[in-house]
Amino acid sequence: KDTVNFEGWSAARVKAWKNKEVNPNAYHYRFNLPGEEAVNGPLRESEIKPFMERVKEVGVNVHWGTFSQVIKGRVGYQCSNYWR
């Protein structure tokens, strides 16, 4: 992804990217970092242990975008949906 000209990015992604230093949760709730391959579908068996370790570390009443950063390829809304 183009982080200079933002070619091919939605307006929402550009806005979240420009504010990610101040509010990383807003960016990571919906978007992976440029170059990070997205993982779709249900959480895989190999992702459940890191997910549960994160639950123990920060709880579930947190910003899901920030929570998701340690689960490679996943974004906050996916983690939130898994918990529900």
N, CA, C and O atoms as a Tinker XYZ file with bonds, in Angstrom:
   336  protein
     1  N      0.839000   -1.202000    0.000000    73     2
     2  CA     0.000000    0.000000    0.000000    64     1     3
     3  C      0.874000    1.252000    0.000000    63     2     4     5
     4  O      1.971000    1.271000    0.557000    81     3
     5  N      0.364000    2.268000   -0.627000    73     3     6
     6  CA     1.076000    3.529000   -0.809000    64     5     7
     7  C      0.808000    4.465000    0.370000    63     6     8     9
     8  O     -0.278000    5.034000    0.477000    81     7
     9  N      1.797000    4.626000    1.255000    73     7    10
    10  CA     1.600000    5.470000    2.449000    64     9    11
    11  C      1.996000    6.921000    2.204000    63    10    12    13
    12  O      1.988000    7.727000    3.134000    81    11
    13  N      2.339000    7.263000    0.971000    73    11    14
    14  CA     2.673000    8.640000    0.634000    64    13    15
    15  C      1.506000    9.290000   -0.111000    63    14    16    17
    16  O      0.994000   10.330000    0.305000    81    15
    17  N      1.095000    8.670000   -1.209000    73    15    18
    18  CA     0.000000    9.218000   -2.019000    64    17    19
    19  C     -1.349000    8.587000   -1.705000    63    18    20    21
    20  O     -2.386000    9.090000   -2.137000    81    19
    21  N     -1.343000    7.489000   -0.956000    73    19    22
    22  CA    -2.552000    6.779000   -0.539000    64    21    23
    23  C     -3.375000    6.284000   -1.723000    63    22    24    25
    24  O     -4.600000    6.198000   -1.639000    81    23
    25  N     -2.710000    5.963000   -2.813000    73    23    26
    26  CA    -3.398000    5.476000   -4.003000    64    25    27
    27  C     -4.087000    4.145000   -3.715000    63    26    28    29
    28  O     -3.461000    3.210000   -3.216000    81    27
    29  N     -5.349000    4.067000   -4.023000    73    27    30
    30  CA    -6.131000    2.859000   -3.803000    64    29    31
    31  C     -6.699000    2.730000   -2.401000    63    30    32    33
    32  O     -7.305000    1.707000   -2.079000    81    31
    33  N     -6.521000    3.741000   -1.558000    73    31    34
    34  CA    -7.022000    3.700000   -0.183000    64    33    35
    35  C     -8.388000    4.374000   -0.097000    63    34    36    37
    36  O     -8.664000    5.323000   -0.830000    81    35
    37  N     -9.224000    3.889000    0.782000    73    35    38
    38  CA   -10.499000    4.550000    1.056000    64    37    39
    39  C    -10.243000    5.795000    1.900000    63    38    40    41
    40  O     -9.202000    5.918000    2.546000    81    39
    41  N    -11.199000    6.709000    1.886000    73    39    42
    42  CA   -11.080000    7.917000    2.698000    64    41    43
    43  C    -10.972000    7.563000    4.182000    63    42    44    45
    44  O    -10.243000    8.216000    4.928000    81    43
    45  N    -11.702000    6.526000    4.604000    73    43    46
    46  CA   -11.662000    6.111000    6.015000    64    45    47
    47  C    -10.270000    5.613000    6.396000    63    46    48    49
    48  O     -9.775000    5.914000    7.482000    81    47
    49  N     -9.645000    4.854000    5.503000    73    47    50
    50  CA    -8.308000    4.335000    5.801000    64    49    51
    51  C     -7.286000    5.461000    5.855000    63    50    52    53
    52  O     -6.424000    5.467000    6.733000    81    51
    53  N     -7.366000    6.409000    4.934000    73    51    54
    54  CA    -6.441000    7.544000    4.928000    64    53    55
    55  C     -6.564000    8.325000    6.236000    63    54    56    57
    56  O     -5.558000    8.658000    6.863000    81    55
    57  N     -7.789000    8.612000    6.641000    73    55    58
    58  CA    -8.018000    9.362000    7.884000    64    57    59
    59  C     -7.464000    8.605000    9.092000    63    58    60    61
    60  O     -6.784000    9.186000    9.938000    81    59
    61  N     -7.758000    7.309000    9.165000    73    59    62
    62  CA    -7.269000    6.499000   10.290000    64    61    63
    63  C     -5.740000    6.430000   10.282000    63    62    64    65
    64  O     -5.114000    6.497000   11.340000    81    63
    65  N     -5.134000    6.295000    9.092000    73    63    66
    66  CA    -3.664000    6.231000    8.978000    64    65    67
    67  C     -3.021000    7.528000    9.482000    63    66    68    69
    68  O     -2.043000    7.493000   10.229000    81    67
    69  N     -3.568000    8.649000    9.075000    73    67    70
    70  CA    -3.001000    9.947000    9.460000    64    69    71
    71  C     -3.116000   10.193000   10.956000    63    70    72    73
    72  O     -2.339000   10.969000   11.514000    81    71
    73  N     -4.067000    9.550000   11.612000    73    71    74
    74  CA    -4.265000    9.739000   13.052000    64    73    75
    75  C     -3.775000    8.559000   13.880000    63    74    76    77
    76  O     -4.012000    8.525000   15.087000    81    75
    77  N     -3.094000    7.583000   13.263000    73    75    78
    78  CA    -2.763000    6.361000   13.996000    64    77    79
    79  C     -1.758000    6.554000   15.111000    63    78    80    81
    80  O     -1.720000    5.745000   16.039000    81    79
    81  N     -0.948000    7.587000   15.057000    73    79    82
    82  CA    -0.013000    7.848000   16.166000    64    81    83
    83  C     -0.780000    8.317000   17.400000    63    82    84    85
    84  O     -0.405000    7.995000   18.527000    81    83
    85  N     -1.832000    9.062000   17.189000    73    83    86
    86  CA    -2.654000    9.573000   18.285000    64    85    87
    87  C     -3.688000    8.550000   18.733000    63    86    88    89
    88  O     -3.956000    8.406000   19.926000    81    87
    89  N     -4.265000    7.842000   17.769000    73    87    90
    90  CA    -5.320000    6.870000   18.064000    64    89    91
    91  C     -5.092000    5.582000   17.273000    63    90    92    93
    92  O     -5.787000    5.332000   16.288000    81    91
    93  N     -4.127000    4.766000   17.693000    73    91    94
    94  CA    -3.853000    3.538000   16.944000    64    93    95
    95  C     -5.033000    2.571000   16.927000    63    94    96    97
    96  O     -5.170000    1.780000   15.995000    81    95
    97  N     -5.877000    2.627000   17.940000    73    95    98
    98  CA    -7.028000    1.736000   17.983000    64    97    99
    99  C     -7.936000    1.946000   16.779000    63    98   100   101
   100  O     -8.416000    0.974000   16.197000    81    99
   101  N     -8.179000    3.187000   16.398000    73    99   102
   102  CA    -9.070000    3.472000   15.272000    64   101   103
   103  C     -8.534000    2.868000   13.978000    63   102   104   105
   104  O     -9.312000    2.391000   13.152000    81   103
   105  N     -7.234000    2.884000   13.796000    73   103   106
   106  CA    -6.651000    2.296000   12.591000    64   105   107
   107  C     -6.724000    0.772000   12.636000    63   106   108   109
   108  O     -7.207000    0.140000   11.697000    81   107
   109  N     -6.248000    0.192000   13.719000    73   107   110
   110  CA    -6.131000   -1.260000   13.812000    64   109   111
   111  C     -7.470000   -1.970000   14.030000    63   110   112   113
   112  O     -7.546000   -3.194000   13.921000    81   111
   113  N     -8.509000   -1.221000   14.331000    73   111   114
   114  CA    -9.821000   -1.851000   14.453000    64   113   115
   115  C    -10.290000   -2.393000   13.104000    63   114   116   117
   116  O    -10.974000   -3.415000   13.043000    81   115
   117  N     -9.917000   -1.702000   12.019000    73   115   118
   118  CA   -10.395000   -2.106000   10.696000    64   117   119
   119  C     -9.300000   -2.455000    9.696000    63   118   120   121
   120  O     -9.574000   -3.105000    8.687000    81   119
   121  N     -8.065000   -2.033000    9.958000    73   119   122
   122  CA    -7.021000   -2.176000    8.943000    64   121   123
   123  C     -5.754000   -2.813000    9.498000    63   122   124   125
   124  O     -5.375000   -2.577000   10.645000    81   123
   125  N     -5.098000   -3.631000    8.657000    73   123   126
   126  CA    -3.758000   -4.125000    8.952000    64   125   127
   127  C     -2.751000   -3.088000    8.484000    63   126   128   129
   128  O     -3.076000   -2.209000    7.686000    81   127
   129  N     -1.539000   -3.194000    8.979000    73   127   130
   130  CA    -0.482000   -2.316000    8.498000    64   129   131
   131  C     -0.200000   -2.602000    7.027000    63   130   132   133
   132  O     -0.374000   -3.736000    6.580000    81   131
   133  N      0.228000   -1.604000    6.273000    73   131   134
   134  CA     0.567000   -1.844000    4.870000    64   133   135
   135  C      1.583000   -2.979000    4.749000    63   134   136   137
   136  O      2.584000   -3.014000    5.465000    81   135
   137  N      1.310000   -3.893000    3.841000    73   135   138
   138  CA     2.194000   -5.027000    3.629000    64   137   139
   139  C      1.876000   -6.238000    4.480000    63   138   140   141
   140  O      2.359000   -7.333000    4.193000    81   139
   141  N      1.073000   -6.070000    5.521000    73   139   142
   142  CA     0.688000   -7.208000    6.367000    64   141   143
   143  C     -0.495000   -7.921000    5.721000    63   142   144   145
   144  O     -1.537000   -7.317000    5.467000    81   143
   145  N     -0.320000   -9.189000    5.465000    73   143   146
   146  CA    -1.366000   -9.955000    4.806000    64   145   147
   147  C     -2.548000  -10.172000    5.748000    63   146   148   149
   148  O     -2.378000  -10.583000    6.896000    81   147
   149  N     -3.731000   -9.892000    5.246000    73   147   150
   150  CA    -4.950000  -10.075000    6.035000    64   149   151
   151  C     -5.289000  -11.557000    6.131000    63   150   152   153
   152  O     -5.094000  -12.318000    5.184000    81   151
   153  N     -5.799000  -11.946000    7.290000    73   151   154
   154  CA    -6.274000  -13.306000    7.505000    64   153   155
   155  C     -7.790000  -13.218000    7.658000    63   154   156   157
   156  O     -8.300000  -12.449000    8.472000    81   155
   157  N     -8.493000  -14.007000    6.873000    73   155   158
   158  CA    -9.956000  -13.985000    6.899000    64   157   159
   159  C    -10.500000  -15.286000    7.472000    63   158   160   161
   160  O     -9.783000  -16.276000    7.613000    81   159
   161  N    -11.775000  -15.254000    7.794000    73   159   162
   162  CA   -12.429000  -16.446000    8.310000    64   161   163
   163  C    -12.278000  -16.569000    9.813000    63   162   164   165
   164  O    -11.723000  -15.685000   10.465000    81   163
   165  N    -12.775000  -17.673000   10.362000    73   163   166
   166  CA   -12.713000  -17.889000   11.806000    64   165   167
   167  C    -11.263000  -17.946000   12.302000    63   166   168   169
   168  O    -10.351000  -18.251000   11.533000    81   167
   169  N    -11.059000  -17.654000   13.583000    73   167   170
   170  CA    -9.724000  -17.792000   14.154000    64   169   171
   171  C     -9.250000  -19.223000   13.988000    63   170   172   173
   172  O    -10.007000  -20.174000   14.186000    81   171
   173  N     -8.015000  -19.354000   13.631000    73   171   174
   174  CA    -7.420000  -20.680000   13.462000    64   173   175
   175  C     -6.970000  -21.210000   14.817000    63   174   176   177
   176  O     -6.791000  -20.454000   15.772000    81   175
   177  N     -6.795000  -22.492000   14.877000    73   175   178
   178  CA    -6.338000  -23.136000   16.118000    64   177   179
   179  C     -5.065000  -22.471000   16.638000    63   178   180   181
   180  O     -4.923000  -22.259000   17.842000    81   179
   181  N     -4.143000  -22.144000   15.737000    73   179   182
   182  CA    -2.861000  -21.538000   16.133000    64   181   183
   183  C     -3.013000  -20.107000   16.650000    63   182   184   185
   184  O     -2.089000  -19.580000   17.269000    81   183
   185  N     -4.158000  -19.472000   16.409000    73   183   186
   186  CA    -4.385000  -18.102000   16.871000    64   185   187
   187  C     -5.089000  -18.046000   18.220000    63   186   188   189
   188  O     -5.091000  -17.000000   18.869000    81   187
   189  N     -5.675000  -19.134000   18.645000    73   187   190
   190  CA    -6.474000  -19.110000   19.875000    64   189   191
   191  C     -5.610000  -18.898000   21.110000    63   190   192   193
   192  O     -5.985000  -18.127000   21.993000    81   191
   193  N     -4.465000  -19.563000   21.193000    73   191   194
   194  CA    -3.600000  -19.389000   22.365000    64   193   195
   195  C     -3.115000  -17.947000   22.493000    63   194   196   197
   196  O     -3.241000  -17.371000   23.573000    81   195
   197  N     -2.559000  -17.330000   21.427000    73   195   198
   198  CA    -2.161000  -15.922000   21.568000    64   197   199
   199  C     -3.345000  -15.007000   21.905000    63   198   200   201
   200  O     -3.191000  -14.024000   22.629000    81   199
   201  N     -4.527000  -15.342000   21.371000    73   199   202
   202  CA    -5.720000  -14.563000   21.672000    64   201   203
   203  C     -6.034000  -14.629000   23.164000    63   202   204   205
   204  O     -6.255000  -13.600000   23.802000    81   203
   205  N     -6.052000  -15.835000   23.716000    73   203   206
   206  CA    -6.386000  -15.993000   25.135000    64   205   207
   207  C     -5.316000  -15.398000   26.038000    63   206   208   209
   208  O     -5.637000  -14.884000   27.109000    81   207
   209  N     -4.057000  -15.457000   25.631000    73   207   210
   210  CA    -2.989000  -14.798000   26.399000    64   209   211
   211  C     -3.203000  -13.294000   26.425000    63   210   212   213
   212  O     -2.968000  -12.644000   27.443000    81   211
   213  N     -3.648000  -12.744000   25.305000    73   211   214
   214  CA    -3.935000  -11.303000   25.235000    64   213   215
   215  C     -5.125000  -10.960000   26.127000    63   214   216   217
   216  O     -5.133000   -9.915000   26.777000    81   215
   217  N     -6.123000  -11.831000   26.161000    73   215   218
   218  CA    -7.275000  -11.623000   27.051000    64   217   219
   219  C     -6.795000  -11.523000   28.496000    63   218   220   221
   220  O     -7.215000  -10.632000   29.234000    81   219
   221  N     -5.908000  -12.445000   28.900000    73   219   222
   222  CA    -5.384000  -12.422000   30.273000    64   221   223
   223  C     -4.543000  -11.178000   30.527000    63   222   224   225
   224  O     -4.540000  -10.639000   31.634000    81   223
   225  N     -3.834000  -10.726000   29.507000    73   223   226
   226  CA    -2.939000   -9.567000   29.648000    64   225   227
   227  C     -3.700000   -8.252000   29.788000    63   226   228   229
   228  O     -3.394000   -7.450000   30.671000    81   227
   229  N     -4.696000   -8.026000   28.918000    73   227   230
   230  CA    -5.357000   -6.722000   28.900000    64   229   231
   231  C     -6.857000   -6.774000   29.155000    63   230   232   233
   232  O     -7.492000   -5.729000   29.303000    81   231
   233  N     -7.431000   -7.961000   29.209000    73   231   234
   234  CA    -8.868000   -8.074000   29.405000    64   233   235
   235  C     -9.619000   -7.860000   28.100000    63   234   236   237
   236  O     -9.015000   -7.725000   27.036000    81   235
   237  N    -10.935000   -7.830000   28.194000    73   235   238
   238  CA   -11.751000   -7.676000   26.992000    64   237   239
   239  C    -12.517000   -6.363000   26.956000    63   238   240   241
   240  O    -13.201000   -6.082000   25.972000    81   239
   241  N    -12.423000   -5.578000   27.972000    73   239   242
   242  CA   -13.045000   -4.255000   27.972000    64   241   243
   243  C    -12.007000   -3.220000   27.561000    63   242   244   245
   244  O    -11.749000   -2.242000   28.263000    81   243
   245  N    -11.422000   -3.474000   26.394000    73   243   246
   246  CA   -10.328000   -2.650000   25.890000    64   245   247
   247  C    -10.651000   -2.212000   24.476000    63   246   248   249
   248  O    -11.713000   -2.523000   23.936000    81   247
   249  N     -9.728000   -1.492000   23.895000    73   247   250
   250  CA    -9.829000   -1.136000   22.486000    64   249   251
   251  C     -9.419000   -2.351000   21.663000    63   250   252   253
   252  O     -8.268000   -2.782000   21.720000    81   251
   253  N    -10.339000   -2.892000   20.914000    73   251   254
   254  CA   -10.077000   -4.121000   20.182000    64   253   255
   255  C     -9.029000   -3.939000   19.091000    63   254   256   257
   256  O     -8.328000   -4.892000   18.750000    81   255
   257  N     -8.907000   -2.740000   18.538000    73   255   258
   258  CA    -7.873000   -2.492000   17.532000    64   257   259
   259  C     -6.486000   -2.675000   18.116000    63   258   260   261
   260  O     -5.636000   -3.335000   17.518000    81   259
   261  N     -6.261000   -2.099000   19.269000    73   259   262
   262  CA    -4.979000   -2.236000   19.954000    64   261   263
   263  C     -4.777000   -3.683000   20.387000    63   262   264   265
   264  O     -3.674000   -4.219000   20.272000    81   263
   265  N     -5.817000   -4.304000   20.875000    73   263   266
   266  CA    -5.784000   -5.709000   21.279000    64   265   267
   267  C     -5.290000   -6.590000   20.129000    63   266   268   269
   268  O     -4.472000   -7.487000   20.336000    81   267
   269  N     -5.782000   -6.333000   18.935000    73   267   270
   270  CA    -5.521000   -7.211000   17.783000    64   269   271
   271  C     -4.104000   -7.144000   17.240000    63   270   272   273
   272  O     -3.707000   -8.015000   16.466000    81   271
   273  N     -3.345000   -6.155000   17.615000    73   271   274
   274  CA    -2.013000   -5.979000   17.031000    64   273   275
   275  C     -1.090000   -7.174000   17.237000    63   274   276   277
   276  O     -0.169000   -7.365000   16.443000    81   275
   277  N     -1.295000   -7.970000   18.252000    73   275   278
   278  CA    -0.420000   -9.130000   18.492000    64   277   279
   279  C     -0.912000  -10.388000   17.770000    63   278   280   281
   280  O     -0.221000  -11.407000   17.766000    81   279
   281  N     -2.085000  -10.325000   17.168000    73   279   282
   282  CA    -2.616000  -11.456000   16.405000    64   281   283
   283  C     -2.381000  -11.122000   14.931000    63   282   284   285
   284  O     -3.201000  -10.443000   14.312000    81   283
   285  N     -1.284000  -11.586000   14.375000    73   283   286
   286  CA    -0.870000  -11.208000   13.027000    64   285   287
   287  C     -1.951000  -11.479000   11.987000    63   286   288   289
   288  O     -2.522000  -12.568000   11.924000    81   287
   289  N     -2.215000  -10.462000   11.174000    73   287   290
   290  CA    -3.183000  -10.593000   10.095000    64   289   291
   291  C     -4.614000  -10.316000   10.500000    63   290   292   293
   292  O     -5.501000  -10.258000    9.649000    81   291
   293  N     -4.849000  -10.146000   11.786000    73   291   294
   294  CA    -6.208000   -9.897000   12.283000    64   293   295
   295  C     -6.371000   -8.431000   12.668000    63   294   296   297
   296  O     -5.410000   -7.753000   13.030000    81   295
   297  N     -7.598000   -7.968000   12.581000    73   295   298
   298  CA    -7.926000   -6.604000   12.988000    64   297   299
   299  C     -8.909000   -6.659000   14.151000    63   298   300   301
   300  O     -9.437000   -7.718000   14.492000    81   299
   301  N     -9.141000   -5.505000   14.746000    73   299   302
   302  CA    -9.935000   -5.440000   15.965000    64   301   303
   303  C    -11.335000   -5.994000   15.871000    63   302   304   305
   304  O    -11.786000   -6.701000   16.772000    81   303
   305  N    -12.036000   -5.680000   14.777000    73   303   306
   306  CA   -13.416000   -6.174000   14.711000    64   305   307
   307  C    -13.467000   -7.690000   14.623000    63   306   308   309
   308  O    -14.438000   -8.292000   15.082000    81   307
   309  N    -12.446000   -8.329000   14.045000    73   307   310
   310  CA   -12.419000   -9.795000   13.999000    64   309   311
   311  C    -12.242000  -10.368000   15.403000    63   310   312   313
   312  O    -12.897000  -11.345000   15.768000    81   311
   313  N    -11.363000   -9.762000   16.181000    73   311   314
   314  CA   -11.142000  -10.235000   17.553000    64   313   315
   315  C    -12.386000  -10.015000   18.404000    63   314   316   317
   316  O    -12.769000  -10.878000   19.194000    81   315
   317  N    -13.012000   -8.859000   18.237000    73   315   318
   318  CA   -14.229000   -8.563000   18.970000    64   317   319
   319  C    -15.327000   -9.571000   18.641000    63   318   320   321
   320  O    -16.009000  -10.064000   19.539000    81   319
   321  N    -15.495000   -9.875000   17.365000    73   319   322
   322  CA   -16.514000  -10.843000   16.951000    64   321   323
   323  C    -16.205000  -12.239000   17.490000    63   322   324   325
   324  O    -17.117000  -12.969000   17.876000    81   323
   325  N    -14.925000  -12.614000   17.518000    73   323   326
   326  CA   -14.568000  -13.921000   18.055000    64   325   327
   327  C    -14.953000  -14.012000   19.530000    63   326   328   329
   328  O    -15.487000  -15.029000   19.972000    81   327
   329  N    -14.684000  -12.950000   20.292000    73   327   330
   330  CA   -14.989000  -12.959000   21.721000    64   329   331
   331  C    -16.487000  -13.099000   21.971000    63   330   332   333
   332  O    -16.901000  -13.788000   22.904000    81   331
   333  N    -17.287000  -12.457000   21.153000    73   331   334
   334  CA   -18.748000  -12.509000   21.328000    64   333   335
   335  C    -19.233000  -13.881000   21.034000    63   334   336
   336  O    -20.433000  -14.144000   21.120000    81   335
